[in-house]
Amino acid sequence: MNRPSFLRLICAALLTAATSATTAPARATENPSTRAECRSCGNGICRQTQVAQDPMDHQTMDHHTMPQDSMAHSTMNMDHDQPATLAGTILEHMGAGTDVEPGSLPHHAWMFQRGKWDFMVHGIIFVNDIQQSGPRGGDKFFGESWFMGMAQHDLGPGKFTARAMLSLDPALISERRYPELFQLGETAFGNPIVDGQHPHDFFMELGAFYDWKLDEHNLISFYAAPVGDPALGPPAYPHRASASEDPIAVLGHHMQDSTHIADEVVTAGYTYRFARVEVSGFHGREPDENRWNIDAGAIDSWAARLTISPSPNWSGQFSLGTLKSPEALSPQEDLRRMTASIEYARPIAKGDWASSVVWGRNRSLVTGEVLNSYLFESTLHFLSHNAVWTRIENVDRTNLLLLGENPEPPNFEERFQARIQAYTAGYDREFRVIPHFSTAIGAEATFYGKPDSLNATYGDHPFGVVMFVRIRPEGAMH
């Protein structure tokens, strides 16, 4: 594979950083009283810790400062420590790509330092069993996962951040898909995936950031990634707080946030007070079916995004982009994508609440076909160990639904077929099973609405049930 030498260097540096982070024997989070000061001055990950007597109950003890080259076992409590500015939230780089969520959100992560480097590790594993009804319904036992390692260091007048995100989906999802009624997007064994969701690539992100804080209200940012997330769409559903307990992909994925794994991403951004403007160039083709490699291609697509965060509890974005030949089965078709989203989050006693409203729209630049998707989702963590959530979707679907698992016929033209509704509700409960990890057992049910013309294909009242075990780092960092 031929790729620019600087991208090879980025890959090597990021993998080294991720390996160093994931092999560290201890973890630490910060003292909330100093974290606010650190965010105000834009220092990214703070070098203070707070020791927790019982991490699951978030009962705090005394505070101390962690010396350099040392690490402390700790978990921060859930009381409110929020970034003072949008720039402070951006400098944390806790999401994928350059996405921004409300600054008041907790992030389940381990933190530690070595020398002048600050490290962060977080991620999640779902082990799922899905059962679906009707002629098209499937059942499967499968897993999903992602793991992120990040390193930060002051460099010149700004801050350098390296980040790697990996997923074991290619090993945990057999046959290149898991069942999901009415889902469309990408291919498996040369055929379009219908009623199924593709696994994510092993390399979800390999990226480097440089942020230069000119003063309290002005921040210039640069992002380069051989695999990464351009400035298009809301935070992707695997990393969105309002979807943190839901293991299943949103039906509107390929109209909202599917570019969260793109190739050859370059982004520049400018932040002033509560507003941020970004522009990106990237390779528009979706990942191929080989989920273990790093794809390559010319920068042939673009995107621009405006983010507004008037307070730590609110964040919204509007983005527009052109994707060059995103689908392998329609190589001559380019798409114009437009998205808008609003996220709201707030800490509560012994928990937090996060909600999102998302709109995504694709327009074919060849046929003029327009497809829309609408989403509302909300997750409430309460009484320390419990979570409930809902997801409501209304999405346009094409005549690919009628193909099932069959190949596209010659001269097939994709066009609007039906509007589908999906209503999901779920609950999980945390248990102390693995030291230093949060383990939850949960379930969710999804009921679908559709036109009567699809009754013969899907049955009168299709539905699905998922039971799962979820594992992630214990504790919450703000």
mmCIF file of N, CA and C in Angstrom, residues 95-143:
data_model
loop_
_atom_site.group_PDB
_atom_site.id
_atom_site.type_symbol
_atom_site.label_atom_id
_atom_site.label_comp_id
_atom_site.label_asym_id
_atom_site.label_seq_id
_atom_site.Cartn_x
_atom_site.Cartn_y
_atom_site.Cartn_z
ATOM 1 N N GLY A 95 -13.675 12.673 22.596
ATOM 2 C CA GLY A 95 -14.540 11.976 21.654
ATOM 3 C C GLY A 95 -13.763 11.424 20.481
ATOM 4 N N ALA A 96 -14.455 11.261 19.355
ATOM 5 C CA ALA A 96 -13.823 10.825 18.112
ATOM 6 C C ALA A 96 -13.587 12.038 17.220
ATOM 7 N N GLY A 97 -12.480 12.036 16.500
ATOM 8 C CA GLY A 97 -12.176 13.154 15.632
ATOM 9 C C GLY A 97 -12.164 14.458 16.405
ATOM 10 N N THR A 98 -12.807 15.477 15.837
ATOM 11 C CA THR A 98 -12.875 16.786 16.483
ATOM 12 C C THR A 98 -14.283 17.079 16.994
ATOM 13 N N ASP A 99 -15.095 16.026 17.199
ATOM 14 C CA ASP A 99 -16.451 16.199 17.714
ATOM 15 C C ASP A 99 -16.428 16.827 19.106
ATOM 16 N N VAL A 100 -17.508 17.536 19.438
ATOM 17 C CA VAL A 100 -17.641 18.167 20.748
ATOM 18 C C VAL A 100 -19.003 17.810 21.328
ATOM 19 N N GLU A 101 -18.992 17.278 22.552
ATOM 20 C CA GLU A 101 -20.221 17.055 23.301
ATOM 21 C C GLU A 101 -20.280 18.064 24.453
ATOM 22 N N PRO A 102 -21.436 18.173 25.139
ATOM 23 C CA PRO A 102 -21.515 19.114 26.267
ATOM 24 C C PRO A 102 -20.413 18.876 27.287
ATOM 25 N N GLY A 103 -19.839 19.948 27.779
ATOM 26 C CA GLY A 103 -18.704 19.849 28.699
ATOM 27 C C GLY A 103 -19.054 19.275 30.052
ATOM 28 N N SER A 104 -20.341 19.254 30.410
ATOM 29 C CA SER A 104 -20.738 18.738 31.725
ATOM 30 C C SER A 104 -20.805 17.219 31.770
ATOM 31 N N LEU A 105 -20.607 16.550 30.624
ATOM 32 C CA LEU A 105 -20.728 15.092 30.574
ATOM 33 C C LEU A 105 -19.573 14.412 31.293
ATOM 34 N N PRO A 106 -19.835 13.329 32.007
ATOM 35 C CA PRO A 106 -18.749 12.519 32.561
ATOM 36 C C PRO A 106 -18.171 11.608 31.486
ATOM 37 N N HIS A 107 -16.906 11.256 31.617
ATOM 38 C CA HIS A 107 -16.259 10.319 30.707
ATOM 39 C C HIS A 107 -15.633 9.204 31.537
ATOM 40 N N HIS A 108 -16.022 7.987 31.271
ATOM 41 C CA HIS A 108 -15.493 6.848 32.011
ATOM 42 C C HIS A 108 -14.111 6.516 31.455
ATOM 43 N N ALA A 109 -13.081 6.789 32.244
ATOM 44 C CA ALA A 109 -11.724 6.666 31.720
ATOM 45 C C ALA A 109 -10.734 6.486 32.864
ATOM 46 N N TRP A 110 -9.555 5.982 32.514
ATOM 47 C CA TRP A 110 -8.414 5.923 33.421
ATOM 48 C C TRP A 110 -7.403 6.958 32.957
ATOM 49 N N MET A 111 -6.790 7.645 33.909
ATOM 50 C CA MET A 111 -5.799 8.655 33.585
ATOM 51 C C MET A 111 -4.549 8.447 34.416
ATOM 52 N N PHE A 112 -3.402 8.755 33.843
ATOM 53 C CA PHE A 112 -2.137 8.689 34.570
ATOM 54 C C PHE A 112 -1.121 9.532 33.814
ATOM 55 N N GLN A 113 0.043 9.707 34.401
ATOM 56 C CA GLN A 113 1.073 10.498 33.750
ATOM 57 C C GLN A 113 2.424 9.820 33.893
ATOM 58 N N ARG A 114 3.273 10.104 32.942
ATOM 59 C CA ARG A 114 4.668 9.676 32.990
ATOM 60 C C ARG A 114 5.506 10.830 32.480
ATOM 61 N N GLY A 115 6.347 11.335 33.363
ATOM 62 C CA GLY A 115 7.126 12.505 33.000
ATOM 63 C C GLY A 115 6.207 13.670 32.701
ATOM 64 N N LYS A 116 6.408 14.297 31.567
ATOM 65 C CA LYS A 116 5.597 15.436 31.176
ATOM 66 C C LYS A 116 4.438 15.046 30.269
ATOM 67 N N TRP A 117 4.229 13.752 30.098
ATOM 68 C CA TRP A 117 3.137 13.271 29.258
ATOM 69 C C TRP A 117 1.942 12.885 30.116
ATOM 70 N N ASP A 118 0.745 13.272 29.680
ATOM 71 C CA ASP A 118 -0.506 12.855 30.300
ATOM 72 C C ASP A 118 -1.170 11.820 29.398
ATOM 73 N N PHE A 119 -1.673 10.737 30.016
ATOM 74 C CA PHE A 119 -2.276 9.640 29.260
ATOM 75 C C PHE A 119 -3.712 9.420 29.707
ATOM 76 N N MET A 120 -4.519 8.941 28.795
ATOM 77 C CA MET A 120 -5.897 8.578 29.076
ATOM 78 C C MET A 120 -6.241 7.319 28.296
ATOM 79 N N VAL A 121 -6.968 6.413 28.946
ATOM 80 C CA VAL A 121 -7.434 5.182 28.303
ATOM 81 C C VAL A 121 -8.913 5.010 28.620
ATOM 82 N N HIS A 122 -9.711 4.768 27.625
ATOM 83 C CA HIS A 122 -11.088 4.366 27.875
ATOM 84 C C HIS A 122 -11.587 3.527 26.719
ATOM 85 N N GLY A 123 -12.803 3.005 26.855
ATOM 86 C CA GLY A 123 -13.360 2.125 25.854
ATOM 87 C C GLY A 123 -14.570 1.393 26.399
ATOM 88 N N ILE A 124 -15.040 0.406 25.638
ATOM 89 C CA ILE A 124 -16.242 -0.329 26.039
ATOM 90 C C ILE A 124 -16.298 -1.656 25.292
ATOM 91 N N ILE A 125 -16.908 -2.649 25.923
ATOM 92 C CA ILE A 125 -17.173 -3.945 25.305
ATOM 93 C C ILE A 125 -18.631 -4.298 25.556
ATOM 94 N N PHE A 126 -19.351 -4.687 24.504
ATOM 95 C CA PHE A 126 -20.691 -5.248 24.614
ATOM 96 C C PHE A 126 -20.647 -6.701 24.142
ATOM 97 N N VAL A 127 -21.264 -7.584 24.909
ATOM 98 C CA VAL A 127 -21.491 -8.965 24.493
ATOM 99 C C VAL A 127 -22.996 -9.133 24.383
ATOM 100 N N ASN A 128 -23.500 -9.356 23.164
ATOM 101 C CA ASN A 128 -24.929 -9.245 22.870
ATOM 102 C C ASN A 128 -25.526 -10.553 22.368
ATOM 103 N N ASP A 129 -26.795 -10.726 22.653
ATOM 104 C CA ASP A 129 -27.611 -11.753 22.003
ATOM 105 C C ASP A 129 -28.870 -11.064 21.490
ATOM 106 N N ILE A 130 -29.094 -11.112 20.170
ATOM 107 C CA ILE A 130 -30.222 -10.414 19.555
ATOM 108 C C ILE A 130 -31.192 -11.424 18.960
ATOM 109 N N GLN A 131 -32.473 -11.174 19.145
ATOM 110 C CA GLN A 131 -33.546 -11.997 18.594
ATOM 111 C C GLN A 131 -34.551 -11.057 17.936
ATOM 112 N N GLN A 132 -34.931 -11.342 16.673
ATOM 113 C CA GLN A 132 -35.860 -10.489 15.950
ATOM 114 C C GLN A 132 -36.981 -11.327 15.346
ATOM 115 N N SER A 133 -38.150 -10.738 15.207
ATOM 116 C CA SER A 133 -39.323 -11.464 14.723
ATOM 117 C C SER A 133 -39.501 -11.295 13.219
ATOM 118 N N GLY A 134 -40.438 -12.061 12.665
ATOM 119 C CA GLY A 134 -40.850 -11.895 11.285
ATOM 120 C C GLY A 134 -39.976 -12.628 10.290
ATOM 121 N N PRO A 135 -40.394 -12.631 9.018
ATOM 122 C CA PRO A 135 -39.655 -13.342 7.969
ATOM 123 C C PRO A 135 -38.216 -12.868 7.794
ATOM 124 N N ARG A 136 -37.957 -11.587 8.060
ATOM 125 C CA ARG A 136 -36.608 -11.047 7.898
ATOM 126 C C ARG A 136 -35.830 -11.025 9.208
ATOM 127 N N GLY A 137 -36.482 -11.359 10.317
ATOM 128 C CA GLY A 137 -35.815 -11.285 11.603
ATOM 129 C C GLY A 137 -34.704 -12.307 11.742
ATOM 130 N N GLY A 138 -33.620 -11.930 12.381
ATOM 131 C CA GLY A 138 -32.493 -12.830 12.608
ATOM 132 C C GLY A 138 -32.169 -12.929 14.077
ATOM 133 N N ASP A 139 -31.276 -13.836 14.408
ATOM 134 C CA ASP A 139 -30.776 -13.950 15.771
ATOM 135 C C ASP A 139 -29.284 -14.189 15.714
ATOM 136 N N LYS A 140 -28.576 -13.675 16.709
ATOM 137 C CA LYS A 140 -27.121 -13.801 16.680
ATOM 138 C C LYS A 140 -26.539 -13.489 18.049
ATOM 139 N N PHE A 141 -25.451 -14.174 18.360
ATOM 140 C CA PHE A 141 -24.625 -13.889 19.533
ATOM 141 C C PHE A 141 -23.344 -13.253 19.020
ATOM 142 N N PHE A 142 -23.044 -12.041 19.455
ATOM 143 C CA PHE A 142 -21.905 -11.311 18.896
ATOM 144 C C PHE A 142 -21.410 -10.287 19.904
ATOM 145 N N GLY A 143 -20.277 -9.694 19.599
ATOM 146 C CA GLY A 143 -19.699 -8.676 20.460
ATOM 147 C C GLY A 143 -19.363 -7.421 19.688
#
